[in-house]
Structure formats: structure tokens, C-alpha cells
Coordinates of C-alpha atoms and ligand atoms in Angstrom, one line a residue:
X65 CA -105.3 -69.7 69.6
X66 CA -107.6 -70.8 72.4
X67 CA -106.2 -72.1 75.7
X68 CA -107.5 -74.2 78.6
X69 CA -109.5 -76.3 76.1
X70 CA -111.9 -79.0 77.4
X71 CA -111.3 -82.1 75.3
X72 CA -113.5 -85.2 75.2
X73 CA -112.0 -88.5 73.9
X74 CA -114.5 -91.2 72.9
X75 CA -113.4 -94.8 73.3
X76 CA -112.0 -97.3 75.8
X77 CA -108.8 -98.8 74.4
X78 CA -105.1 -98.4 74.2
X79 CA -105.5 -96.3 71.1
X80 CA -107.6 -93.8 73.2
X81 CA -105.1 -94.0 76.1
X82 CA -102.3 -93.1 73.7
X83 CA -104.4 -90.2 72.2
X84 CA -105.1 -89.0 75.7
X85 CA -101.4 -89.2 76.7
X86 CA -100.5 -87.1 73.6
X87 CA -103.4 -84.6 74.1
X88 CA -102.3 -84.1 77.7
X89 CA -99.0 -82.8 76.4
X90 CA -100.6 -80.0 74.5
X91 CA -100.3 -76.5 76.0
X92 CA -103.7 -75.7 74.6
X93 CA -105.5 -78.2 76.9
X94 CA -106.9 -77.6 80.3
X95 CA -109.1 -80.7 81.0
X96 CA -109.6 -84.1 79.4
X97 CA -112.6 -86.4 79.7
X98 CA -112.7 -89.9 78.3
X99 CA -115.9 -91.8 77.6
X100 CA -115.8 -94.5 78.9
X101 CA -111.9 -94.9 79.2
X102 CA -110.1 -97.5 81.2
X103 CA -107.9 -97.9 84.3
X104 CA -105.0 -96.2 82.4
X105 CA -106.9 -93.2 81.1
X106 CA -108.2 -92.5 84.7
X107 CA -104.6 -91.8 85.8
X108 CA -104.3 -88.8 83.4
X109 CA -107.9 -87.7 82.6
X110 CA -111.4 -88.0 84.0
X111 CA -113.3 -91.1 82.9
X112 CA -117.0 -90.6 82.2
X113 CA -119.3 -93.6 82.3
X114 CA -120.9 -93.2 78.9
X115 CA -120.7 -96.0 76.2
X116 CA -118.9 -95.0 73.0
X117 CA -122.0 -95.8 70.9
X118 CA -124.4 -93.7 73.1
X119 CA -124.4 -90.7 70.8
X120 CA -127.3 -88.9 72.6
X121 CA -125.5 -89.4 76.0
X122 CA -122.1 -88.2 74.6
X123 CA -123.8 -85.1 73.0
X124 CA -125.6 -84.2 76.3
X125 CA -122.3 -84.5 78.2
X126 CA -120.4 -82.4 75.6
X127 CA -123.1 -79.7 75.8
X128 CA -123.4 -79.7 79.6
X129 CA -119.6 -79.6 80.0
X130 CA -118.8 -77.0 77.3
X131 CA -116.5 -79.4 75.4
X132 CA -114.2 -77.5 73.0
X133 CA -113.0 -80.5 71.0
X134 CA -114.2 -84.1 70.8
X135 CA -111.9 -86.7 69.4
X136 CA -113.5 -90.0 68.3
X137 CA -111.3 -93.1 68.7
X138 CA -113.3 -96.1 67.3
X139 CA -115.3 -96.4 64.1
X140 CA -118.7 -97.4 65.4
X141 CA -119.7 -93.9 66.7
X142 CA -118.6 -92.4 63.4
X143 CA -120.7 -94.9 61.5
X144 CA -123.6 -94.0 63.8
X145 CA -123.2 -90.3 62.9
X146 CA -121.6 -88.7 66.0
X147 CA -119.9 -86.1 63.9
X148 CA -123.2 -85.0 62.3
X149 CA -124.9 -84.9 65.7
X150 CA -122.1 -82.8 67.3
X151 CA -121.7 -80.5 64.2
X152 CA -125.5 -79.7 64.3
X153 CA -124.9 -78.3 67.8
X154 CA -121.8 -76.4 66.6
X155 CA -119.5 -78.6 68.8
X156 CA -116.1 -79.1 67.2
X157 CA -115.4 -82.8 66.6
X158 CA -112.4 -84.5 65.0
X159 CA -113.6 -87.3 62.6
X160 CA -115.6 -87.8 59.4
X161 CA -119.3 -87.4 59.0
X162 CA -121.5 -90.5 58.7
X163 CA -121.5 -90.2 54.9
X164 CA -117.7 -89.9 54.7
X165 CA -117.2 -92.7 57.3
X166 CA -118.8 -95.1 54.8
X167 CA -115.2 -95.5 53.5
X168 CA -114.9 -97.9 56.5
X169 CA -118.5 -98.8 57.3
X170 CA -119.4 -100.0 53.8
X171 CA -117.0 -102.0 51.7
X172 CA -119.5 -101.9 48.8
X173 CA -119.2 -98.1 49.0
X174 CA -115.4 -97.9 49.4
X175 CA -114.7 -100.4 46.6
X176 CA -117.1 -98.6 44.2
X177 CA -115.5 -95.3 45.3
X178 CA -112.0 -96.5 44.5
X179 CA -113.2 -97.8 41.1
X180 CA -114.7 -94.4 40.3
X181 CA -111.5 -92.6 41.2
X182 CA -108.9 -95.0 39.7
X183 CA -107.5 -95.8 43.1
X184 CA -105.6 -99.1 42.9
X185 CA -107.5 -101.9 44.7
X186 CA -108.0 -105.6 44.0
X187 CA -110.7 -106.5 41.5
X188 CA -114.1 -107.3 43.1
X189 CA -117.8 -107.8 42.7
X190 CA -120.6 -107.2 45.2
X191 CA -123.5 -109.6 46.0
X192 CA -126.5 -109.9 48.1
X193 CA -127.7 -113.2 46.6
X194 CA -126.1 -116.5 47.4
X195 CA -126.8 -118.2 44.1
X196 CA -125.5 -115.3 42.0
X197 CA -122.4 -115.1 44.1
X198 CA -121.8 -118.9 43.6
X199 CA -122.2 -118.5 39.9
X200 CA -119.7 -115.7 39.8
X201 CA -117.3 -117.7 41.9
X202 CA -117.4 -120.5 39.2
X203 CA -116.4 -118.1 36.5
X204 CA -113.2 -117.0 38.3
X205 CA -109.8 -118.3 37.0
X206 CA -108.5 -118.7 40.5
X207 CA -109.8 -120.2 43.8
X208 CA -107.8 -117.8 45.8
X209 CA -110.3 -115.1 46.7
X210 CA -111.2 -113.0 49.7
X211 CA -114.9 -113.1 50.8
X212 CA -115.8 -110.0 53.0
X213 CA -119.0 -108.7 54.4
X214 CA -119.7 -105.1 53.3
X215 CA -120.7 -103.7 56.7
X216 CA -118.8 -103.6 59.9
X217 CA -118.3 -107.2 61.1
X218 CA -118.0 -107.9 64.8
X219 CA -114.4 -106.9 65.6
X220 CA -112.0 -109.0 63.6
X221 CA -114.8 -110.9 61.8
X222 CA -116.3 -110.7 58.4
X223 CA -113.2 -111.4 56.2
X224 CA -112.4 -114.9 55.0
X225 CA -109.2 -115.4 53.1
X226 CA -109.7 -118.5 50.9
X227 CA -107.4 -121.1 49.4
X228 CA -110.1 -123.2 47.9
X229 CA -113.6 -123.0 46.3
X230 CA -114.9 -125.0 49.2
X231 CA -113.7 -122.3 51.7
X232 CA -115.2 -119.5 49.5
X233 CA -118.5 -121.4 49.2
X234 CA -118.6 -121.9 53.0
X235 CA -117.9 -118.3 53.7
X236 CA -120.7 -117.2 51.3
X237 CA -123.1 -119.6 52.9
X238 CA -122.1 -118.3 56.3
X239 CA -122.6 -114.6 55.4
X240 CA -125.5 -114.8 53.0
X241 CA -127.6 -117.8 54.2
X242 CA -126.8 -118.3 57.9
X243 CA -126.2 -114.6 58.2
X244 CA -123.9 -115.0 61.2
X245 CA -123.0 -111.3 60.9
X246 CA -126.6 -110.1 60.2
X247 CA -128.1 -108.9 56.9
X248 CA -125.0 -108.0 54.8
X249 CA -123.9 -107.5 51.3
X250 CA -120.8 -109.6 50.4
X251 CA -117.8 -108.7 48.4
X252 CA -115.8 -111.3 46.5
X253 CA -112.3 -109.9 45.9
X254 CA -109.2 -111.0 44.1
X255 CA -106.7 -112.3 46.6
X256 CA -103.4 -110.5 46.2
X257 CA -100.1 -111.1 48.0
X258 CA -97.3 -108.9 49.2
X259 CA -96.4 -106.9 52.4
X260 CA -99.1 -105.1 54.3
X261 CA -98.7 -101.6 55.9
X262 CA -101.0 -99.2 57.6
X263 CA -100.7 -95.7 56.2
X264 CA -102.1 -92.7 58.2
X265 CA -102.8 -89.2 57.1
X266 CA -104.6 -86.2 58.5
X267 CA -107.1 -84.3 56.4
X268 CA -109.3 -81.2 56.7
X269 CA -111.4 -82.1 53.7
X270 CA -109.0 -80.6 51.2
X271 CA -105.4 -80.8 52.4
X272 CA -103.8 -84.2 53.2
X273 CA -100.8 -84.4 55.5
X274 CA -99.3 -87.9 55.6
X275 CA -98.1 -89.0 59.0
X276 CA -96.2 -92.3 58.9
X277 CA -96.6 -95.9 57.6
X278 CA -96.8 -98.4 60.5
X279 CA -96.8 -102.2 60.3
X280 CA -99.2 -104.2 62.4
X281 CA -99.0 -108.0 63.3
X282 CA -102.5 -109.4 63.0
X283 CA -102.0 -113.1 63.9
X284 CA -101.9 -114.3 67.5
X285 CA -98.7 -116.3 67.1
X286 CA -95.0 -115.7 66.4
X287 CA -94.1 -116.0 62.7
X288 CA -97.7 -114.9 61.7
X289 CA -99.3 -118.1 62.8
X290 CA -102.7 -118.9 64.4
X291 CA -105.9 -116.9 64.3
X292 CA -106.4 -113.3 63.4
X293 CA -106.7 -110.7 66.1
X294 CA -107.3 -107.0 66.4
X295 CA -103.5 -106.5 66.2
X296 CA -100.7 -107.9 68.5
X297 CA -98.0 -105.3 67.9
X298 CA -96.8 -102.6 65.6
X299 CA -93.7 -100.7 64.7
X300 CA -92.3 -97.9 62.6
X301 CA -90.4 -96.9 60.6
X302 CA -90.6 -99.6 57.9
X303 CA -87.3 -100.3 56.2
X304 CA -89.1 -101.4 53.0
X305 CA -91.0 -98.0 52.6
X306 CA -88.7 -95.2 51.5
X307 CA -89.5 -91.6 50.6
X308 CA -90.1 -92.4 47.0
X309 CA -92.7 -95.1 47.8
X310 CA -94.4 -92.7 50.3
X311 CA -94.6 -90.0 47.6
X312 CA -96.2 -92.6 45.3
X313 CA -98.7 -93.6 48.0
X314 CA -99.6 -90.0 48.6
X315 CA -100.0 -89.3 44.9
X316 CA -101.9 -92.4 43.9
X317 CA -103.9 -93.1 47.0
X318 CA -104.1 -90.4 49.7
X319 CA -104.6 -87.4 47.5
X320 CA -107.1 -89.0 45.1
X321 CA -109.1 -90.3 48.1
X322 CA -109.5 -86.9 49.7
X323 CA -110.1 -85.2 46.4
X324 CA -112.7 -87.8 45.4
X325 CA -114.6 -87.5 48.7
X326 CA -114.6 -83.7 48.3
X327 CA -115.8 -83.9 44.6
X328 CA -118.6 -86.3 45.7
X329 CA -119.8 -83.7 48.3
X330 CA -118.7 -85.8 51.3
X331 CA -115.4 -84.1 52.3
X332 CA -113.3 -86.3 54.6
X333 CA -112.1 -84.7 57.8
X334 CA -110.1 -86.6 60.4
X335 CA -107.5 -89.3 60.2
X336 CA -107.5 -91.6 57.2
X337 CA -106.0 -95.0 57.7
X338 CA -105.4 -96.8 54.5
X339 CA -104.7 -100.6 54.8
X340 CA -102.3 -101.1 51.9
X341 CA -100.4 -104.0 50.3
X342 CA -97.1 -103.6 48.4
X343 CA -97.4 -106.1 45.5
X344 CA -95.4 -106.8 42.4
X345 CA -98.1 -104.7 40.6
X346 CA -97.6 -101.7 42.8
X347 CA -99.4 -100.6 46.0
X348 CA -103.0 -101.5 46.4
X349 CA -105.7 -100.5 48.9
X350 CA -107.1 -103.4 50.8
X351 CA -109.4 -101.3 52.9
X352 CA -109.9 -97.9 54.4
X353 CA -110.4 -97.2 58.0
X354 CA -111.7 -93.8 59.3
X355 CA -109.8 -93.8 62.6
X356 CA -106.4 -94.4 64.1
X357 CA -105.4 -98.1 64.2
X358 CA -104.8 -100.0 67.4
X359 CA -101.9 -100.7 68.2
X360 CA -100.7 -98.4 65.4
X361 CA -101.9 -95.3 67.2
X362 CA -99.6 -96.1 70.2
X363 CA -96.6 -96.1 67.8
X364 CA -97.8 -92.9 66.0
X365 CA -98.4 -91.0 69.2
X366 CA -95.0 -91.9 70.5
X367 CA -93.4 -90.6 67.3
X368 CA -95.4 -87.4 66.9
X369 CA -93.2 -84.4 67.7
X370 CA -95.7 -81.6 67.1
X371 CA -98.9 -80.8 68.9
X372 CA -101.7 -83.2 68.2
X373 CA -104.5 -81.0 69.4
X374 CA -103.4 -78.1 67.2
X375 CA -103.4 -80.4 64.2
X376 CA -106.8 -81.8 65.0
X377 CA -108.3 -78.3 65.5
X378 CA -106.7 -77.3 62.1
X379 CA -108.5 -80.3 60.5
X380 CA -111.8 -79.3 62.0
X381 CA -111.4 -75.7 61.1
X382 CA -110.2 -76.5 57.5
X383 CA -106.8 -74.9 58.1
X384 CA -104.5 -77.9 57.9
X385 CA -102.3 -76.4 55.2
X386 CA -101.0 -73.8 57.8
X387 CA -100.5 -76.4 60.5
X388 CA -97.3 -77.8 61.8
X389 CA -97.4 -81.7 61.7
X390 CA -94.0 -83.2 62.5
X391 CA -93.1 -86.9 63.1
X392 CA -89.9 -88.0 64.7
X393 CA -87.1 -89.6 62.7
X394 CA -86.8 -92.2 65.5
X395 CA -88.4 -95.6 65.9
X396 CA -91.2 -97.0 68.1
X397 CA -92.6 -100.4 68.9
X398 CA -95.8 -101.5 70.6
X399 CA -96.3 -105.0 72.0
X400 CA -99.7 -106.1 73.0
X401 CA -100.1 -108.2 76.1
X402 CA -103.3 -110.3 75.7
X403 CA -105.3 -112.0 78.3
X404 CA -105.4 -115.8 78.6
X405 CA -107.5 -117.4 75.8
X406 CA -107.4 -114.3 73.6
X407 CA -108.6 -114.1 70.7
X408 CA -111.3 -116.3 72.2
X409 CA -113.4 -114.8 75.0
X410 CA -111.3 -113.6 77.9
X411 CA -112.1 -113.5 81.6
X412 CA -112.6 -110.2 83.4
X413 CA -111.2 -109.6 86.9
X414 CA -107.8 -111.3 86.6
X415 CA -105.1 -109.5 88.5
X416 CA -102.3 -107.6 86.7
X417 CA -99.4 -106.5 88.9
X418 CA -96.3 -104.3 88.6
X419 CA -97.6 -102.2 85.7
X420 CA -97.0 -98.8 87.3
X421 CA -93.3 -99.5 88.0
X422 CA -92.5 -101.7 85.0
X423 CA -91.2 -99.1 82.4
X424 CA -87.5 -99.6 82.2
X425 CA -87.0 -95.9 81.2
X426 CA -88.8 -92.7 80.2
X427 CA -89.0 -93.8 76.6
X428 CA -91.6 -96.5 77.5
X429 CA -95.3 -96.0 78.0
X430 CA -97.7 -98.7 79.0
X431 CA -101.0 -98.0 77.4
X432 CA -104.0 -99.8 78.9
X433 CA -106.7 -101.5 76.7
X434 CA -108.7 -104.1 78.6
X435 CA -108.1 -103.0 82.2
X436 CA -110.3 -101.9 85.1
X437 CA -109.7 -101.0 88.7
X438 CA -111.3 -103.3 91.3
X439 CA -110.9 -102.5 95.0
X440 CA -107.7 -100.6 94.2
X441 CA -106.2 -103.6 92.2
X442 CA -105.6 -103.5 88.4
X443 CA -107.5 -106.3 86.8
X444 CA -108.6 -107.4 83.3
X445 CA -111.8 -106.1 81.7
X446 CA -113.7 -108.2 79.2
X447 CA -111.6 -106.8 76.3
X448 CA -108.9 -109.4 75.4
X449 CA -106.0 -107.2 74.5
X450 CA -105.0 -106.0 77.9
X451 CA -101.9 -103.7 77.6
X452 CA -99.8 -102.1 74.8
X453 CA -96.3 -101.7 76.0
X454 CA -94.9 -99.0 73.8
X455 CA -91.3 -97.8 73.5
X456 CA -89.4 -95.4 71.3
X457 CA -85.8 -95.2 70.6
X458 CA -83.2 -93.8 68.2
X459 CA -83.5 -97.0 66.2
X460 CA -85.9 -100.0 66.0
X461 CA -83.4 -102.2 67.9
X462 CA -83.3 -99.9 70.9
X463 CA -87.1 -99.4 70.9
X464 CA -87.7 -103.2 70.7
X465 CA -85.3 -103.9 73.5
X466 CA -87.0 -101.3 75.8
X467 CA -90.5 -102.6 75.0
X468 CA -89.6 -106.3 75.7
X469 CA -87.6 -105.5 78.8
X470 CA -90.6 -103.7 80.2
X471 CA -93.1 -106.4 79.1
X472 CA -91.0 -108.9 81.1
X473 CA -91.5 -106.9 84.3
X474 CA -95.3 -107.2 84.2
X475 CA -96.8 -109.8 86.5
X476 CA -99.9 -111.2 84.7
X477 CA -100.5 -114.9 85.0
X478 CA -101.6 -116.3 81.6
X479 CA -100.9 -113.0 79.9
X480 CA -99.2 -113.6 76.5
X481 CA -97.5 -111.6 73.8
X482 CA -95.7 -112.2 70.6
X483 CA -91.9 -112.3 70.8
X484 CA -91.2 -111.2 67.3
X485 CA -92.8 -107.8 66.9
X486 CA -90.6 -105.8 64.5
X487 CA -88.3 -108.8 64.0
X488 CA -88.7 -109.0 60.2
X489 CA -87.6 -105.3 60.0
X490 CA -84.7 -105.8 62.3
X491 CA -83.5 -108.7 60.2
X492 CA -83.8 -106.5 57.0
X493 CA -81.7 -103.7 58.4
Ligands
LIG133 N1 -104.7 -102.7 63.9 C1 -105.8 -102.8 63.0 C2 -106.9 -101.9 63.3 O1 -106.8 -101.0 64.1 O2 -107.9 -102.1 62.6

């Protein structure tokens, strides 16, 4: 196997910081670049000032710097075709092609795909006309629906969970008439209830290797209250997901997804993140994502025992079956510290102190998300989630204790975090 690899990671967040941290542990790697990175990634890699959607700029950098492996963190560059552009230049890159990334970038595509391949997902219909959508809404036996835009909404937007007809009508007006998220098709979906989980698997286009299920906390407030966010904390393992359920998820969702994409001529290479719900009628797919989640990646990277770079190369080379992918039997928790006002617009330039000495022991990592370095001082950037304090332990209890003890050391006026990450699981144990 090659050594001294030059790796480029695309993205700026705590997910990318966690990926860089794990990539840096690989004996295969010589140098890591991050575009654009943040104040955390610059401690362990070289930040490069190229925006994650500047595909031409990233490609030129990779060619000029003889990059051996590019790892794409966020979805937007995938949807813009970064994998196609790099592959055309024979540059190895971990992630799906633009066609395969439609699993996330087009809900109209992913819902129809699931229907074609009998993958369990809530009933739905797709519309681009407001009046037709309203007429359909009137025929439904329930007012509890989810209205979603098909394309990528601005982060955290584009999904309205409705209790009443009035809410559904308002969402349809917003998306199809006012067009607050641009020209979009809209999905009206049956609203189901149950427990959500984020399931991650690696694939080389044929073989699927499940990683772990992780549980995110989407709402801003304790007890799942307040507005939705990008994710305020995550943990694994999940006490309500045993080996039997994982086998079921693999057989009914992960394998058919990878098989279906291959059969349709758009093989899926990269990490598949299935947003699932465990319901009384079995496990259903709420959505696919074509990337690691944030803050789920921080938990996954903390719990991955084997070499991430070797596994990613195996995906790119179509050799995942022979690869060694091992996840720890321990537990990990990630707590997001958000800037004042988040999820509303946050202010850049606020000081954050005592980050570099806060970790209470070697099992804790503080991954940066919305940070920058200004005159030698760590400050907030414009991205509202600021830090992801991530700890592992033999059990969830220990991991949670380590993470919260560390978060308490960080001096960030107005910074706020949920106090109940992993709490439901701890009560269930
Ligand atoms: N934590 C949710 C996401 O990454 O989309």
C-alpha cells in the first residue's frame, strides 16, 4: 500500500475537523490539507483558503499539489459534481458522483428510487403546482403531513412538519408561490412517528459495510424543545438498536440501496447516511444523506478503531470487501456549544477562551466548527455551531461525564449547549 499520502479534506466544520483528526492517525498519511478548514484544523493540518463549492479551485489545487486522496465533507460540492470533475482527471476522491448524490440533493429522486426498490419510506407525492398540491392535500385522511422541498434547502430549512391543514397550506404557499427557497418541486409526505436514528455505512459501489447507528438531537432546547438546528449533540451506541435490528436495517435498507444504485447505473461510492425512524410498522427511511453527519461524524470518528484512510481508499478502488473496518464497543458523546442567538444569525469575532486546556482527559477531543483565529485569539466565525466537545468512554455514562466536565471549562460568554445529550439513553440503560 502507498505511504506518505497527500490528503485533501473539503469543508470547514467540526465534521471535517473530526475527519482530519482521524486521518492524521493513519500511518499511510504524510500531509493533510483542508479547504477551507477552521481554527481547529489548522492545529493539525494545513488550511487552504478555497471555498468548499469552488470546484475549479479545488481541482487546480489537487492537481498542483499532487493530492493522492480527496475526502469531501459536505453535500454541496458533491451535488455540484466534484467527484465527476476529480475522476475525469484521475484524482482519487471519496464520495458519490453527482448522479449518485441525487439521493440527497433531490428528494423527488430519492423517494421515487425507494419506491422502485421497495425500500420502506413514508407514502408521498411530488408537486410543482400549488393548486394541484392543495387538491391532493384535501384528499388526505389526515392533516399530519410533512411538506418538503425536493432540492437542498438552505441548511436546516425546507422541511415543515405540520399538525394542521393550515400549516401545510402555508408551507406549500411558501415553497411554491413565494418561492422562499427558489424554484423547487415539493414533496407532501405522510407524517410518521417513532424514534429517529442516523445510520452510517461505507460502500465501494457493490459492498456495503455498516458502521454504527448514532442519535442526533436536532432541537435547540433540552427535552427536544424550540427550533430545529443542524444538530446540537449526538451519541452512540443506542440502547434501542440491537444486532437483530441492525441486521434488519442492513437487509431492508442499506443493501437494497447500494444494489439499486448499481442496477440503475449510478453506483454509490462513499459514506451513506440513512436518516431512519423506528416505527410500529418497522424501520422507515426519512431521508438519505451522501456524507457524514455533523455532529454524528465526531462520534463515529471517536469510535472507529481501524484506519479510516485505508477504508476510504478501498471504497474508491472498489475493494471494500477485503478491507478491515472495525468500530469500538465503547461509547461516545458529542456536545455542540453554539454561539449566542443560534440558530438565528450569530455574530463573528466573539472571544472563546480556555479551549486548548479544557479537555479533562485524553478521551476528550474538542472539534472546532465555527471558529477562526484573530490576532492570536480564538474567536467565533459566522457559523453558529462553534465547538463539538466529544468524549469517549467504556460506557455512555462515562463518555457523557467527560464531555460535560470539559464543556464546563470553556469560557465563552453567551455560548450555550443542551444539558441532556444522551440522557434518554442513560435513563433507558
Ligand atoms: N446532524 C444532521 C446532519 O448532519 O444532517
